Amino acid sequence: MIDLKILAIDTSGKVASVAVTDGEKLLWEKSVYTKLTHSQVILPMVKQALEETGLTYADLDCAAIAKGPGSYTGLRIGVAAVKGMCFGCESLKSAGVSTLLSLAYNCIDFEGRIISVMRARPKIVYAGEFQCKNGVVTRISADRVCPEEEVFSGEFTEKTMIVGDCAAEIKEKYFADSENVQLASYVNRLQRASSLCLAVEAQPEIMVTADRLEVSYLQATKAEKDKAHRDKSVSYTHLTLPTNSRV
């Protein structure tokens, strides 16, 4: 692990979070439950973080962002903000971190399996599975969007931590009487920007130039779904009659 000065932003959910780290030092962190008003609060939080740490963009090695899954609008706001910072400061690299991986880093002191889970829509979740041992987080499964039963049905015999915005709901529904399955504390259950910093410190190779930074939605956006529906409708209007038909 190398020491990096990192500014991290998370706008993937209902919490807007900003953190600044320097190696193993947490210099600044603030999280606000915004109810998805990230466009109004995130840049003032970044300005406050830099002013109160005495840093400029040129002093930083990396601007990290939760790249998804999560709120479509929130993700676009965060990625656009980081791209703007990096395009304005040529020495500043960017890093897109899986929101689910970042949530796993909230539980870095836990020993066992970690399941990060976020609500996508009723009965459908974003989920990622990880193993944590001696402060090292290792991915077990790829991030996916799927029915919640696909992840949580069956018996859990391994010591497991559930973290994320619907973790309490999942714990109550599937594991209310299970001692093996634990629920992350409420202070670590939602997104924290400092966890993005931990992820980048552990995998500095994910740092890229801003033009390569991309969002990972895991499912089609509303605009893409609407376009697919329109294209399907148009295809029906272009049916041709046989040449021997009479109108």
Coordinates of C-alpha atoms in Angstrom, one line a residue:
M1 CA 0.0 0.0 0.0
I2 CA 1.4 3.4 -1.0
D3 CA 0.6 6.8 0.6
L4 CA -1.6 8.9 -1.5
K5 CA -3.4 12.2 -0.9
I6 CA -6.9 11.5 -2.0
L7 CA -10.1 13.5 -2.2
A8 CA -13.1 11.2 -2.3
I9 CA -16.7 11.9 -3.2
D10 CA -19.8 9.6 -2.9
T11 CA -23.1 10.7 -4.4
S12 CA -24.4 7.2 -5.2
G13 CA -27.2 7.2 -2.7
K14 CA -29.1 9.4 -0.2
V15 CA -25.9 10.4 1.6
A16 CA -23.5 13.0 0.1
S17 CA -20.1 12.3 1.5
V18 CA -16.6 13.9 1.0
A19 CA -13.3 12.8 2.6
V20 CA -9.7 13.7 2.3
T21 CA -6.9 11.3 3.3
D22 CA -3.1 11.4 3.4
G23 CA -1.7 7.9 3.5
E24 CA -3.2 6.4 6.7
K25 CA -4.4 9.8 8.0
L26 CA -8.0 10.8 7.7
L27 CA -7.7 14.6 7.3
W28 CA -11.4 15.5 6.8
E29 CA -14.7 13.8 6.3
K30 CA -18.3 15.0 6.2
S31 CA -21.5 13.1 5.3
V32 CA -24.9 14.6 4.9
Y33 CA -28.2 12.8 4.5
T34 CA -29.4 14.8 1.5
K35 CA -32.3 12.9 0.0
L36 CA -30.6 13.0 -3.4
T37 CA -30.0 16.8 -3.5
H38 CA -26.3 16.2 -4.4
S39 CA -26.1 18.9 -7.0
Q40 CA -26.7 21.5 -4.2
V41 CA -24.3 20.3 -1.6
I42 CA -21.5 18.3 -3.0
L43 CA -19.3 21.1 -4.5
P44 CA -19.6 23.3 -1.4
M45 CA -18.5 20.3 0.7
V46 CA -15.5 19.8 -1.6
K47 CA -14.6 23.5 -1.2
Q48 CA -15.0 23.3 2.5
A49 CA -12.8 20.2 2.7
L50 CA -9.9 21.8 0.7
E51 CA -10.1 25.1 2.6
E52 CA -10.1 23.4 6.0
T53 CA -7.2 21.0 5.1
G54 CA -5.2 23.8 3.4
L55 CA -4.9 21.7 0.2
T56 CA -5.4 22.6 -3.4
Y57 CA -6.2 20.2 -6.3
A58 CA -2.5 20.3 -7.3
D59 CA -1.6 18.9 -3.9
L60 CA -3.7 15.8 -4.4
D61 CA -2.8 12.6 -6.1
C62 CA -6.3 11.4 -6.8
A63 CA -9.9 12.3 -6.9
A64 CA -12.0 9.2 -6.2
I65 CA -15.7 8.7 -6.9
A66 CA -18.3 6.0 -6.3
K67 CA -18.9 4.9 -9.9
G68 CA -22.0 2.8 -9.2
P69 CA -24.3 1.1 -8.8
G70 CA -26.6 3.7 -7.3
S71 CA -28.8 6.6 -8.1
Y72 CA -28.5 7.4 -11.8
T73 CA -28.6 11.2 -11.2
G74 CA -26.3 11.0 -8.2
L75 CA -23.7 9.0 -10.1
R76 CA -23.7 11.4 -13.0
I77 CA -23.3 14.4 -10.7
G78 CA -20.4 12.8 -8.9
V79 CA -18.5 11.6 -12.0
A80 CA -19.0 14.9 -13.8
A81 CA -17.6 16.8 -10.7
V82 CA -14.5 14.6 -10.6
K83 CA -13.9 14.8 -14.3
G84 CA -14.1 18.6 -14.0
M85 CA -11.6 18.7 -11.2
C86 CA -9.2 16.5 -13.1
F87 CA -9.5 18.3 -16.5
G88 CA -8.8 21.5 -14.6
C89 CA -5.7 20.1 -12.9
E90 CA -3.5 18.0 -15.3
S91 CA -1.6 16.3 -12.5
L92 CA -4.7 15.0 -10.8
K93 CA -5.7 11.4 -11.5
S94 CA -9.3 10.0 -11.0
A95 CA -10.5 6.7 -9.7
G96 CA -13.9 5.1 -10.0
V97 CA -14.7 2.7 -7.2
S98 CA -17.6 0.2 -7.0
T99 CA -20.1 1.5 -4.5
L100 CA -20.6 -2.0 -3.2
L101 CA -16.8 -2.5 -2.7
S102 CA -16.7 0.9 -0.9
L103 CA -19.5 -0.3 1.4
A104 CA -17.5 -3.4 2.2
Y105 CA -14.6 -1.2 3.3
N106 CA -17.0 0.3 5.8
C107 CA -16.6 -3.0 7.6
I108 CA -12.9 -3.4 7.3
D109 CA -12.4 -4.5 10.9
F110 CA -14.9 -7.4 10.4
E111 CA -13.5 -10.9 9.9
G112 CA -15.6 -13.0 7.5
R113 CA -17.9 -12.6 4.5
I114 CA -19.4 -9.2 3.8
I115 CA -22.4 -8.7 1.6
S116 CA -23.0 -5.2 0.3
V117 CA -26.6 -4.6 -0.7
M118 CA -28.6 -1.7 -2.1
R119 CA -32.2 -1.5 -3.1
A120 CA -32.6 -1.2 -6.9
R121 CA -36.4 -1.5 -6.9
P122 CA -39.0 -3.6 -5.0
K123 CA -37.6 -7.1 -4.4
I124 CA -34.6 -6.3 -6.6
V125 CA -31.2 -5.4 -5.2
Y126 CA -27.7 -4.5 -6.2
A127 CA -25.4 -7.0 -4.5
G128 CA -21.7 -7.7 -4.1
E129 CA -19.9 -10.3 -2.0
F130 CA -16.5 -9.9 -0.4
Q131 CA -14.2 -11.6 2.1
C132 CA -12.4 -9.6 4.8
K133 CA -9.4 -10.9 6.7
N134 CA -6.8 -9.0 8.6
G135 CA -8.0 -5.7 7.1
V136 CA -7.8 -7.0 3.5
V137 CA -11.0 -6.9 1.4
T138 CA -11.2 -9.5 -1.4
R139 CA -14.0 -9.8 -3.9
I140 CA -15.9 -13.0 -4.0
S141 CA -18.5 -12.2 -6.7
A142 CA -19.0 -9.6 -9.3
D143 CA -21.4 -6.7 -8.7
R144 CA -24.9 -7.6 -10.0
V145 CA -28.5 -6.6 -10.0
C146 CA -30.8 -9.5 -9.1
P147 CA -33.8 -10.7 -7.1
E148 CA -33.0 -10.5 -3.4
E149 CA -33.9 -14.2 -2.9
E150 CA -31.0 -15.1 -5.3
V151 CA -28.6 -13.7 -2.7
F152 CA -30.2 -14.3 0.6
S153 CA -32.2 -17.5 0.3
G154 CA -30.8 -20.6 1.9
E155 CA -28.9 -21.2 5.1
F156 CA -25.9 -19.0 6.0
T157 CA -23.4 -21.0 8.2
E158 CA -20.4 -18.6 7.6
K159 CA -20.0 -15.5 9.7
T160 CA -21.4 -12.7 7.5
M161 CA -21.9 -9.0 7.7
I162 CA -24.6 -7.2 5.8
V163 CA -24.1 -3.5 4.9
G164 CA -26.0 -1.1 2.7
D165 CA -29.2 0.9 2.5
C166 CA -31.5 -2.1 2.8
A167 CA -29.3 -4.2 5.0
A168 CA -31.7 -3.8 8.1
E169 CA -34.6 -4.9 6.0
I170 CA -32.8 -7.9 4.7
K171 CA -31.6 -8.9 8.2
E172 CA -35.1 -8.7 9.6
K173 CA -36.7 -10.5 6.6
Y174 CA -34.2 -13.4 6.2
F175 CA -32.0 -13.6 9.2
A176 CA -33.9 -12.2 12.2
D177 CA -32.9 -15.2 14.4
S178 CA -29.5 -15.9 12.9
E179 CA -26.4 -15.3 15.0
N180 CA -24.1 -15.9 12.0
V181 CA -25.5 -13.0 10.0
Q182 CA -24.8 -9.6 11.5
L183 CA -26.0 -6.1 10.6
A184 CA -23.5 -3.3 10.2
S185 CA -23.9 -0.5 12.7
Y186 CA -26.0 2.4 11.5
V187 CA -22.9 4.7 11.4
N188 CA -21.3 2.4 8.9
R189 CA -24.3 1.1 7.0
L190 CA -24.5 3.8 4.3
Q191 CA -21.9 5.2 2.0
R192 CA -18.8 6.9 3.4
A193 CA -16.2 8.7 1.3
S194 CA -13.3 7.6 3.5
S195 CA -14.0 4.0 2.4
L196 CA -13.4 5.1 -1.2
C197 CA -10.0 6.2 -0.1
L198 CA -9.2 2.9 1.5
A199 CA -10.2 1.1 -1.7
V200 CA -7.9 3.3 -3.8
E201 CA -5.0 2.9 -1.3
A202 CA -5.4 -0.9 -1.6
Q203 CA -5.6 -0.8 -5.4
P204 CA -3.8 2.3 -6.7
E205 CA -3.8 0.7 -10.2
I206 CA -7.4 1.7 -10.6
M207 CA -6.4 5.4 -10.9
V208 CA -6.9 6.6 -14.5
T209 CA -7.0 9.8 -16.5
A210 CA -10.4 11.6 -16.3
D211 CA -11.3 10.7 -19.9
R212 CA -11.4 7.0 -18.9
L213 CA -13.6 7.4 -15.9
E214 CA -17.0 5.8 -16.4
V215 CA -20.2 5.1 -14.6
S216 CA -21.3 1.5 -13.8
Y217 CA -25.1 1.5 -13.6
L218 CA -25.5 -2.3 -13.8
Q219 CA -28.9 -1.9 -15.5
A220 CA -30.4 0.2 -18.2
T221 CA -31.2 3.8 -17.4
K222 CA -34.7 5.1 -17.8
A223 CA -33.7 7.0 -20.9
E224 CA -32.3 3.7 -22.4
K225 CA -35.5 1.8 -21.5
D226 CA -37.6 4.6 -23.0
K227 CA -35.6 4.5 -26.2
A228 CA -35.8 0.7 -26.4
H229 CA -39.6 1.0 -26.0
R230 CA -39.8 3.6 -28.7
D231 CA -37.7 1.6 -31.1
K232 CA -39.9 -1.4 -30.5
S233 CA -43.0 0.6 -31.2
V234 CA -41.5 2.0 -34.4
S235 CA -40.6 -1.5 -35.6
Y236 CA -44.3 -2.4 -35.5
T237 CA -45.3 0.6 -37.6
H238 CA -42.9 -0.5 -40.4
L239 CA -44.7 -3.8 -41.2
T240 CA -45.1 -4.1 -44.9
L241 CA -48.0 -5.8 -46.7
P242 CA -47.4 -8.6 -49.2
T243 CA -47.0 -7.4 -52.8
N244 CA -50.3 -9.0 -53.8
S245 CA -52.3 -7.3 -51.0
R246 CA -55.0 -4.8 -51.9
V247 CA -55.7 -1.8 -49.7

